[in-house]
PDB file of C-alpha atoms and ligand atoms in Angstrom:
ATOM      1  CA  MET A   1      73.642-113.327  89.072  1.00  0.00           C
ATOM      2  CA  ILE A   2      73.361-112.350  85.438  1.00  0.00           C
ATOM      3  CA  THR A   3      71.431-109.304  84.291  1.00  0.00           C
ATOM      4  CA  GLY A   4      69.481-109.555  81.039  1.00  0.00           C
ATOM      5  CA  ALA A   5      69.648-113.345  81.233  1.00  0.00           C
ATOM      6  CA  ASN A   6      66.297-114.180  79.670  1.00  0.00           C
ATOM      7  CA  LYS A   7      67.778-114.426  76.173  1.00  0.00           C
ATOM      8  CA  SER A   8      70.819-114.215  73.910  1.00  0.00           C
ATOM      9  CA  ILE A   9      74.289-113.888  75.455  1.00  0.00           C
ATOM     10  CA  GLY A  10      72.999-113.620  79.026  1.00  0.00           C
ATOM     11  CA  PHE A  11      70.925-116.773  78.610  1.00  0.00           C
ATOM     12  CA  VAL A  12      73.777-118.753  77.043  1.00  0.00           C
ATOM     13  CA  SER A  13      76.114-117.547  79.810  1.00  0.00           C
ATOM     14  CA  ALA A  14      73.601-118.849  82.344  1.00  0.00           C
ATOM     15  CA  ARG A  15      73.531-122.246  80.682  1.00  0.00           C
ATOM     16  CA  GLN A  16      77.337-122.412  80.561  1.00  0.00           C
ATOM     17  CA  LEU A  17      77.668-121.489  84.237  1.00  0.00           C
ATOM     18  CA  LEU A  18      75.025-124.076  85.151  1.00  0.00           C
ATOM     19  CA  GLN A  19      77.068-126.653  83.237  1.00  0.00           C
ATOM     20  CA  LYS A  20      80.042-125.659  85.376  1.00  0.00           C
ATOM     21  CA  GLY A  21      78.062-126.217  88.573  1.00  0.00           C
ATOM     22  CA  TYR A  22      77.120-122.683  89.535  1.00  0.00           C
ATOM     23  CA  TYR A  23      73.780-121.804  91.108  1.00  0.00           C
ATOM     24  CA  VAL A  24      72.468-119.161  88.712  1.00  0.00           C
ATOM     25  CA  TYR A  25      70.033-116.295  89.199  1.00  0.00           C
ATOM     26  CA  LEU A  26      68.573-115.084  85.915  1.00  0.00           C
ATOM     27  CA  GLY A  27      67.941-111.348  86.048  1.00  0.00           C
ATOM     28  CA  SER A  28      65.073-110.481  83.730  1.00  0.00           C
ATOM     29  CA  ARG A  29      63.211-107.193  83.412  1.00  0.00           C
ATOM     30  CA  SER A  30      60.126-109.119  82.322  1.00  0.00           C
ATOM     31  CA  LEU A  31      59.275-111.786  84.857  1.00  0.00           C
ATOM     32  CA  GLU A  32      57.284-113.633  82.184  1.00  0.00           C
ATOM     33  CA  ASN A  33      60.259-113.799  79.784  1.00  0.00           C
ATOM     34  CA  GLY A  34      62.479-114.822  82.683  1.00  0.00           C
ATOM     35  CA  LEU A  35      60.113-117.635  83.618  1.00  0.00           C
ATOM     36  CA  ASN A  36      60.108-118.847  79.997  1.00  0.00           C
ATOM     37  CA  ALA A  37      63.912-118.908  80.040  1.00  0.00           C
ATOM     38  CA  LEU A  38      63.811-120.754  83.361  1.00  0.00           C
ATOM     39  CA  LYS A  39      61.422-123.310  81.900  1.00  0.00           C
ATOM     40  CA  GLU A  40      63.788-123.926  79.000  1.00  0.00           C
ATOM     41  CA  LEU A  41      66.781-124.453  81.300  1.00  0.00           C
ATOM     42  CA  LYS A  42      64.757-126.730  83.585  1.00  0.00           C
ATOM     43  CA  SER A  43      63.669-128.775  80.543  1.00  0.00           C
ATOM     44  CA  GLU A  44      67.366-129.305  79.849  1.00  0.00           C
ATOM     45  CA  GLY A  45      67.716-130.798  83.323  1.00  0.00           C
ATOM     46  CA  PHE A  46      69.129-127.815  85.234  1.00  0.00           C
ATOM     47  CA  THR A  47      67.669-127.335  88.692  1.00  0.00           C
ATOM     48  CA  ASN A  48      69.998-124.821  90.361  1.00  0.00           C
ATOM     49  CA  VAL A  49      68.468-121.825  88.667  1.00  0.00           C
ATOM     50  CA  GLU A  50      65.932-119.148  89.585  1.00  0.00           C
ATOM     51  CA  VAL A  51      64.583-115.935  88.100  1.00  0.00           C
ATOM     52  CA  ILE A  52      64.737-112.506  89.699  1.00  0.00           C
ATOM     53  CA  GLN A  53      62.852-109.589  88.179  1.00  0.00           C
ATOM     54  CA  LEU A  54      65.383-106.849  87.488  1.00  0.00           C
ATOM     55  CA  ASP A  55      65.132-103.748  85.329  1.00  0.00           C
ATOM     56  CA  VAL A  56      68.556-102.148  85.608  1.00  0.00           C
ATOM     57  CA  THR A  57      67.176 -98.684  84.787  1.00  0.00           C
ATOM     58  CA  ASP A  58      64.699 -98.764  87.649  1.00  0.00           C
ATOM     59  CA  GLN A  59      66.279 -98.199  91.076  1.00  0.00           C
ATOM     60  CA  GLN A  60      63.231 -99.631  92.840  1.00  0.00           C
ATOM     61  CA  SER A  61      63.526-102.807  90.795  1.00  0.00           C
ATOM     62  CA  VAL A  62      67.258-103.001  91.533  1.00  0.00           C
ATOM     63  CA  ASN A  63      66.616-102.583  95.269  1.00  0.00           C
ATOM     64  CA  ALA A  64      63.840-105.183  95.186  1.00  0.00           C
ATOM     65  CA  ALA A  65      66.093-107.634  93.319  1.00  0.00           C
ATOM     66  CA  ARG A  66      68.833-107.120  95.905  1.00  0.00           C
ATOM     67  CA  ALA A  67      66.345-107.707  98.727  1.00  0.00           C
ATOM     68  CA  GLU A  68      64.988-110.834  97.025  1.00  0.00           C
ATOM     69  CA  LEU A  69      68.444-112.266  96.439  1.00  0.00           C
ATOM     70  CA  GLY A  70      69.339-111.540 100.061  1.00  0.00           C
ATOM     71  CA  LYS A  71      66.481-113.791 101.155  1.00  0.00           C
ATOM     72  CA  LYS A  72      67.808-116.623  98.989  1.00  0.00           C
ATOM     73  CA  THR A  73      71.533-116.455  99.727  1.00  0.00           C
ATOM     74  CA  ASP A  74      74.033-114.825 102.091  1.00  0.00           C
ATOM     75  CA  VAL A  75      76.745-114.604  99.473  1.00  0.00           C
ATOM     76  CA  LEU A  76      77.089-113.741  95.809  1.00  0.00           C
ATOM     77  CA  TYR A  77      80.148-115.107  93.995  1.00  0.00           C
ATOM     78  CA  VAL A  78      79.790-113.616  90.531  1.00  0.00           C
ATOM     79  CA  LEU A  79      77.903-110.643  89.131  1.00  0.00           C
ATOM     80  CA  ILE A  80      77.664-110.478  85.360  1.00  0.00           C
ATOM     81  CA  ASN A  81      76.446-107.091  84.178  1.00  0.00           C
ATOM     82  CA  ASN A  82      75.347-108.370  80.800  1.00  0.00           C
ATOM     83  CA  THR A  83      72.419-106.077  80.056  1.00  0.00           C
ATOM     84  CA  GLY A  84      73.076-103.739  77.180  1.00  0.00           C
ATOM     85  CA  ILE A  85      71.195-101.952  74.432  1.00  0.00           C
ATOM     86  CA  SER A  86      72.488-100.448  71.219  1.00  0.00           C
ATOM     87  CA  GLY A  87      70.044 -97.553  70.835  1.00  0.00           C
ATOM     88  CA  THR A  88      68.379 -96.447  67.636  1.00  0.00           C
ATOM     89  CA  LEU A  89      70.344 -96.465  64.391  1.00  0.00           C
ATOM     90  CA  PRO A  90      71.989 -94.801  62.561  1.00  0.00           C
ATOM     91  CA  GLN A  91      74.210 -93.131  65.163  1.00  0.00           C
ATOM     92  CA  SER A  92      76.289 -90.327  63.778  1.00  0.00           C
ATOM     93  CA  ALA A  93      78.419 -88.261  66.155  1.00  0.00           C
ATOM     94  CA  LEU A  94      77.246 -85.243  64.147  1.00  0.00           C
ATOM     95  CA  ASP A  95      73.528 -85.566  64.710  1.00  0.00           C
ATOM     96  CA  ALA A  96      72.563 -88.499  66.951  1.00  0.00           C
ATOM     97  CA  ASP A  97      69.709 -87.421  69.164  1.00  0.00           C
ATOM     98  CA  ILE A  98      70.540 -86.575  72.770  1.00  0.00           C
ATOM     99  CA  SER A  99      67.602 -88.704  73.925  1.00  0.00           C
ATOM    100  CA  ASN A 100      69.261 -91.670  72.203  1.00  0.00           C
ATOM    101  CA  PHE A 101      72.459 -91.031  74.220  1.00  0.00           C
ATOM    102  CA  LYS A 102      70.490 -90.678  77.451  1.00  0.00           C
ATOM    103  CA  ASN A 103      68.541 -93.901  76.934  1.00  0.00           C
ATOM    104  CA  VAL A 104      71.597 -95.941  76.076  1.00  0.00           C
ATOM    105  CA  PHE A 105      73.700 -94.517  78.924  1.00  0.00           C
ATOM    106  CA  ASP A 106      70.822 -95.155  81.295  1.00  0.00           C
ATOM    107  CA  THR A 107      71.046 -98.899  80.577  1.00  0.00           C
ATOM    108  CA  ASN A 108      74.679 -99.463  79.601  1.00  0.00           C
ATOM    109  CA  LEU A 109      76.363 -97.271  82.210  1.00  0.00           C
ATOM    110  CA  TYR A 110      74.005 -96.121  84.971  1.00  0.00           C
ATOM    111  CA  GLY A 111      72.338 -99.540  85.056  1.00  0.00           C
ATOM    112  CA  VAL A 112      75.681-101.218  85.658  1.00  0.00           C
ATOM    113  CA  VAL A 113      76.639 -98.701  88.357  1.00  0.00           C
ATOM    114  CA  SER A 114      73.313 -99.094  90.100  1.00  0.00           C
ATOM    115  CA  VAL A 115      73.335-102.924  90.030  1.00  0.00           C
ATOM    116  CA  THR A 116      77.000-103.140  91.027  1.00  0.00           C
ATOM    117  CA  GLN A 117      76.571-100.829  94.006  1.00  0.00           C
ATOM    118  CA  ALA A 118      73.416-102.653  95.125  1.00  0.00           C
ATOM    119  CA  PHE A 119      75.002-106.123  95.056  1.00  0.00           C
ATOM    120  CA  LEU A 120      78.469-105.181  96.317  1.00  0.00           C
ATOM    121  CA  ASP A 121      77.766-106.095  99.941  1.00  0.00           C
ATOM    122  CA  LEU A 122      76.685-109.631  98.984  1.00  0.00           C
ATOM    123  CA  LEU A 123      79.733-109.990  96.722  1.00  0.00           C
ATOM    124  CA  ARG A 124      82.024-108.908  99.573  1.00  0.00           C
ATOM    125  CA  LYS A 125      80.963-112.057 101.469  1.00  0.00           C
ATOM    126  CA  SER A 126      82.561-114.232  98.773  1.00  0.00           C
ATOM    127  CA  PRO A 127      86.228-115.226  99.218  1.00  0.00           C
ATOM    128  CA  GLU A 128      86.783-114.543  95.496  1.00  0.00           C
ATOM    129  CA  PRO A 129      84.191-112.069  94.240  1.00  0.00           C
ATOM    130  CA  ARG A 130      83.981-111.539  90.492  1.00  0.00           C
ATOM    131  CA  ILE A 131      82.364-108.720  88.550  1.00  0.00           C
ATOM    132  CA  VAL A 132      82.144-109.123  84.781  1.00  0.00           C
ATOM    133  CA  ASN A 133      80.961-106.122  82.787  1.00  0.00           C
ATOM    134  CA  VAL A 134      79.909-107.134  79.309  1.00  0.00           C
ATOM    135  CA  SER A 135      81.338-104.426  77.103  1.00  0.00           C
ATOM    136  CA  SER A 136      82.448-104.306  73.472  1.00  0.00           C
ATOM    137  CA  SER A 137      85.595-103.585  71.523  1.00  0.00           C
ATOM    138  CA  VAL A 138      83.711-100.706  69.888  1.00  0.00           C
ATOM    139  CA  GLY A 139      84.130 -98.988  73.269  1.00  0.00           C
ATOM    140  CA  SER A 140      87.922 -99.197  73.067  1.00  0.00           C
ATOM    141  CA  LEU A 141      89.493 -95.763  72.558  1.00  0.00           C
ATOM    142  CA  SER A 142      92.726 -97.410  71.362  1.00  0.00           C
ATOM    143  CA  LEU A 143      91.062 -99.580  68.710  1.00  0.00           C
ATOM    144  CA  GLN A 144      88.665 -96.914  67.472  1.00  0.00           C
ATOM    145  CA  SER A 145      91.636 -94.528  67.001  1.00  0.00           C
ATOM    146  CA  ASN A 146      93.825 -97.062  65.230  1.00  0.00           C
ATOM    147  CA  PRO A 147      93.585 -96.869  61.387  1.00  0.00           C
ATOM    148  CA  ASP A 148      95.043-100.397  61.238  1.00  0.00           C
ATOM    149  CA  TRP A 149      92.150-101.875  63.243  1.00  0.00           C
ATOM    150  CA  GLN A 150      90.068-104.086  60.958  1.00  0.00           C
ATOM    151  CA  PHE A 151      86.859-102.221  61.846  1.00  0.00           C
ATOM    152  CA  TYR A 152      88.349 -98.693  61.794  1.00  0.00           C
ATOM    153  CA  HIS A 153      86.324 -97.670  58.735  1.00  0.00           C
ATOM    154  CA  TYR A 154      83.141 -99.429  59.833  1.00  0.00           C
ATOM    155  CA  ALA A 155      80.240 -97.555  61.411  1.00  0.00           C
ATOM    156  CA  LYS A 156      81.430 -96.291  64.773  1.00  0.00           C
ATOM    157  CA  PHE A 157      78.039 -96.227  66.525  1.00  0.00           C
ATOM    158  CA  ALA A 158      78.615 -92.912  68.305  1.00  0.00           C
ATOM    159  CA  VAL A 159      75.991 -93.566  70.978  1.00  0.00           C
ATOM    160  CA  TYR A 160      76.576 -97.247  71.753  1.00  0.00           C
ATOM    161  CA  ALA A 161      80.379 -96.970  71.515  1.00  0.00           C
ATOM    162  CA  SER A 162      80.451 -93.924  73.832  1.00  0.00           C
ATOM    163  CA  SER A 163      78.406 -95.834  76.404  1.00  0.00           C
ATOM    164  CA  LYS A 164      80.759 -98.837  76.267  1.00  0.00           C
ATOM    165  CA  ALA A 165      83.815 -96.551  76.515  1.00  0.00           C
ATOM    166  CA  ALA A 166      82.246 -95.061  79.633  1.00  0.00           C
ATOM    167  CA  LEU A 167      81.518 -98.571  80.932  1.00  0.00           C
ATOM    168  CA  ASN A 168      85.161 -99.516  80.352  1.00  0.00           C
ATOM    169  CA  MET A 169      86.323 -96.546  82.413  1.00  0.00           C
ATOM    170  CA  TYR A 170      83.850 -97.342  85.180  1.00  0.00           C
ATOM    171  CA  THR A 171      85.259-100.894  85.171  1.00  0.00           C
ATOM    172  CA  VAL A 172      88.827 -99.579  85.440  1.00  0.00           C
ATOM    173  CA  THR A 173      87.977 -97.225  88.312  1.00  0.00           C
ATOM    174  CA  LEU A 174      85.992 -99.949  90.091  1.00  0.00           C
ATOM    175  CA  ALA A 175      88.870-102.420  89.731  1.00  0.00           C
ATOM    176  CA  TYR A 176      91.285 -99.812  91.046  1.00  0.00           C
ATOM    177  CA  GLU A 177      89.178 -99.084  94.109  1.00  0.00           C
ATOM    178  CA  LEU A 178      88.910-102.805  94.849  1.00  0.00           C
ATOM    179  CA  ARG A 179      92.588-103.522  94.090  1.00  0.00           C
ATOM    180  CA  ASP A 180      93.482-104.461  97.670  1.00  0.00           C
ATOM    181  CA  THR A 181      90.651-106.976  97.963  1.00  0.00           C
ATOM    182  CA  ALA A 182      90.014-110.448  96.560  1.00  0.00           C
ATOM    183  CA  PHE A 183      87.750-108.978  93.869  1.00  0.00           C
ATOM    184  CA  LYS A 184      88.506-109.389  90.204  1.00  0.00           C
ATOM    185  CA  VAL A 185      86.725-106.861  88.036  1.00  0.00           C
ATOM    186  CA  ASN A 186      86.815-107.219  84.265  1.00  0.00           C
ATOM    187  CA  ALA A 187      85.211-105.859  81.131  1.00  0.00           C
ATOM    188  CA  ILE A 188      84.825-108.356  78.313  1.00  0.00           C
ATOM    189  CA  ASP A 189      83.835-108.342  74.659  1.00  0.00           C
ATOM    190  CA  PRO A 190      81.680-111.395  73.960  1.00  0.00           C
TER     191      PRO A 190
HETATM  192  N1  NAP B   1      75.610-109.446  70.291  1.00  0.00           N
HETATM  193  C1  NAP B   1      76.820-108.979  70.031  1.00  0.00           C
HETATM  194  O1  NAP B   1      77.370-109.201  68.953  1.00  0.00           O
HETATM  195  C2  NAP B   1      77.568-108.175  71.067  1.00  0.00           C
HETATM  196  C3  NAP B   1      78.852-107.716  70.781  1.00  0.00           C
HETATM  197  C4  NAP B   1      79.544-106.982  71.731  1.00  0.00           C
HETATM  198  C5  NAP B   1      78.950-106.722  72.958  1.00  0.00           C
HETATM  199  N2  NAP B   1      77.700-107.168  73.214  1.00  0.00           N
HETATM  200  C6  NAP B   1      77.116-106.888  74.535  1.00  0.00           C
HETATM  201  O2  NAP B   1      76.689-108.111  75.098  1.00  0.00           O
HETATM  202  C7  NAP B   1      75.577-107.870  75.969  1.00  0.00           C
HETATM  203  C8  NAP B   1      74.427-108.782  75.586  1.00  0.00           C
HETATM  204  O3  NAP B   1      74.110-108.519  74.237  1.00  0.00           O
HETATM  205  P1  NAP B   1      73.044-109.378  73.425  1.00  0.00           P
HETATM  206  O4  NAP B   1      73.492-109.384  72.013  1.00  0.00           O
HETATM  207  O5  NAP B   1      72.800-110.663  74.125  1.00  0.00           O
HETATM  208  O6  NAP B   1      71.761-108.386  73.542  1.00  0.00           O
HETATM  209  P2  NAP B   1      70.220-108.712  73.393  1.00  0.00           P
HETATM  210  O7  NAP B   1      69.974-109.915  72.571  1.00  0.00           O
HETATM  211  O8  NAP B   1      69.558-107.442  72.954  1.00  0.00           O
HETATM  212  O9  NAP B   1      69.785-109.023  74.909  1.00  0.00           O
HETATM  213  C9  NAP B   1      69.899-108.000  75.851  1.00  0.00           C
HETATM  214  C10 NAP B   1      69.381-108.468  77.168  1.00  0.00           C
HETATM  215  O10 NAP B   1      69.387-107.316  78.036  1.00  0.00           O
HETATM  216  C11 NAP B   1      68.063-107.157  78.543  1.00  0.00           C
HETATM  217  N3  NAP B   1      67.765-105.782  78.872  1.00  0.00           N
HETATM  218  C12 NAP B   1      67.676-104.705  78.054  1.00  0.00           C
HETATM  219  N4  NAP B   1      67.352-103.606  78.760  1.00  0.00           N
HETATM  220  C13 NAP B   1      67.241-104.009  80.063  1.00  0.00           C
HETATM  221  C14 NAP B   1      66.949-103.352  81.269  1.00  0.00           C
HETATM  222  N5  NAP B   1      66.648-102.040  81.330  1.00  0.00           N
HETATM  223  N6  NAP B   1      66.968-104.066  82.423  1.00  0.00           N
HETATM  224  C15 NAP B   1      67.251-105.377  82.403  1.00  0.00           C
HETATM  225  N7  NAP B   1      67.515-106.074  81.294  1.00  0.00           N
HETATM  226  C16 NAP B   1      67.503-105.386  80.131  1.00  0.00           C
HETATM  227  C17 NAP B   1      67.143-107.712  77.488  1.00  0.00           C
HETATM  228  O11 NAP B   1      65.889-107.978  78.035  1.00  0.00           O
HETATM  229  P3  NAP B   1      64.540-107.945  77.159  1.00  0.00           P
HETATM  230  O12 NAP B   1      64.372-109.306  76.575  1.00  0.00           O
HETATM  231  O13 NAP B   1      63.509-107.583  78.160  1.00  0.00           O
HETATM  232  O14 NAP B   1      64.721-106.890  76.104  1.00  0.00           O
HETATM  233  C18 NAP B   1      67.930-108.948  77.102  1.00  0.00           C
HETATM  234  O15 NAP B   1      67.748-109.954  78.065  1.00  0.00           O
HETATM  235  C19 NAP B   1      75.251-106.379  75.837  1.00  0.00           C
HETATM  236  O16 NAP B   1      75.855-105.671  76.883  1.00  0.00           O
HETATM  237  C20 NAP B   1      75.874-106.010  74.499  1.00  0.00           C
HETATM  238  O17 NAP B   1      76.197-104.637  74.419  1.00  0.00           O
HETATM  239  C21 NAP B   1      76.992-107.891  72.294  1.00  0.00           C
END
């Protein structure tokens, strides 16, 4: 199950997992865009793929997606929390609008928490459950504080980077709480 899989990195991840033999559920907040993505993958010859409507910021949509997936399968092997937004630019720590922070955190952090918690029971049925949170190196406290980092003097994207730093910490705490299970929980920078 990949969130935000109707285009870009989520879509390409879907194609790559299909190539590896996975059965893939494309999460898409717009069913229409999801169906277009599905059509494209089917035209490439992939058959083990379906769309599930999923807006990660809408708890009702998350619950409905979980219920729909539960009708299709008893077990989920991999959850890729790919959905992410950058928010409006520019993003200065000095004056970025609070509403910008709230919007971005709603998708990049609360969306991941909500989807992860909703799908955890299906993941637990897998012998090797995997959760992949798509983050970014701009959310790394170590890199952003290191003057030798190649992007140290680049725009720091106060809003987006804060949300990915928070996502990284959620990933660490989630991995810790699942440490005595077969889960592997990772944050990645695509
Ligand atoms: N691109 C990069 O260079 C880069 C670098 C580092 C990290 N990342 C991370 O990689 C991930 C994917 O990035 P991308 O470049 O592929 O982004 P993108 O092209 O903007 O695609 C984002 C995907 O997320 C979906 N989405 C947005 N809000 C959603 C919501 N509320 N519920 C469900 N889906 C939603 C979008 O759906 P719609 O089509 O409906 O908008 C789209 O499918 C993000 O987490 C991003 O932060 C990207």
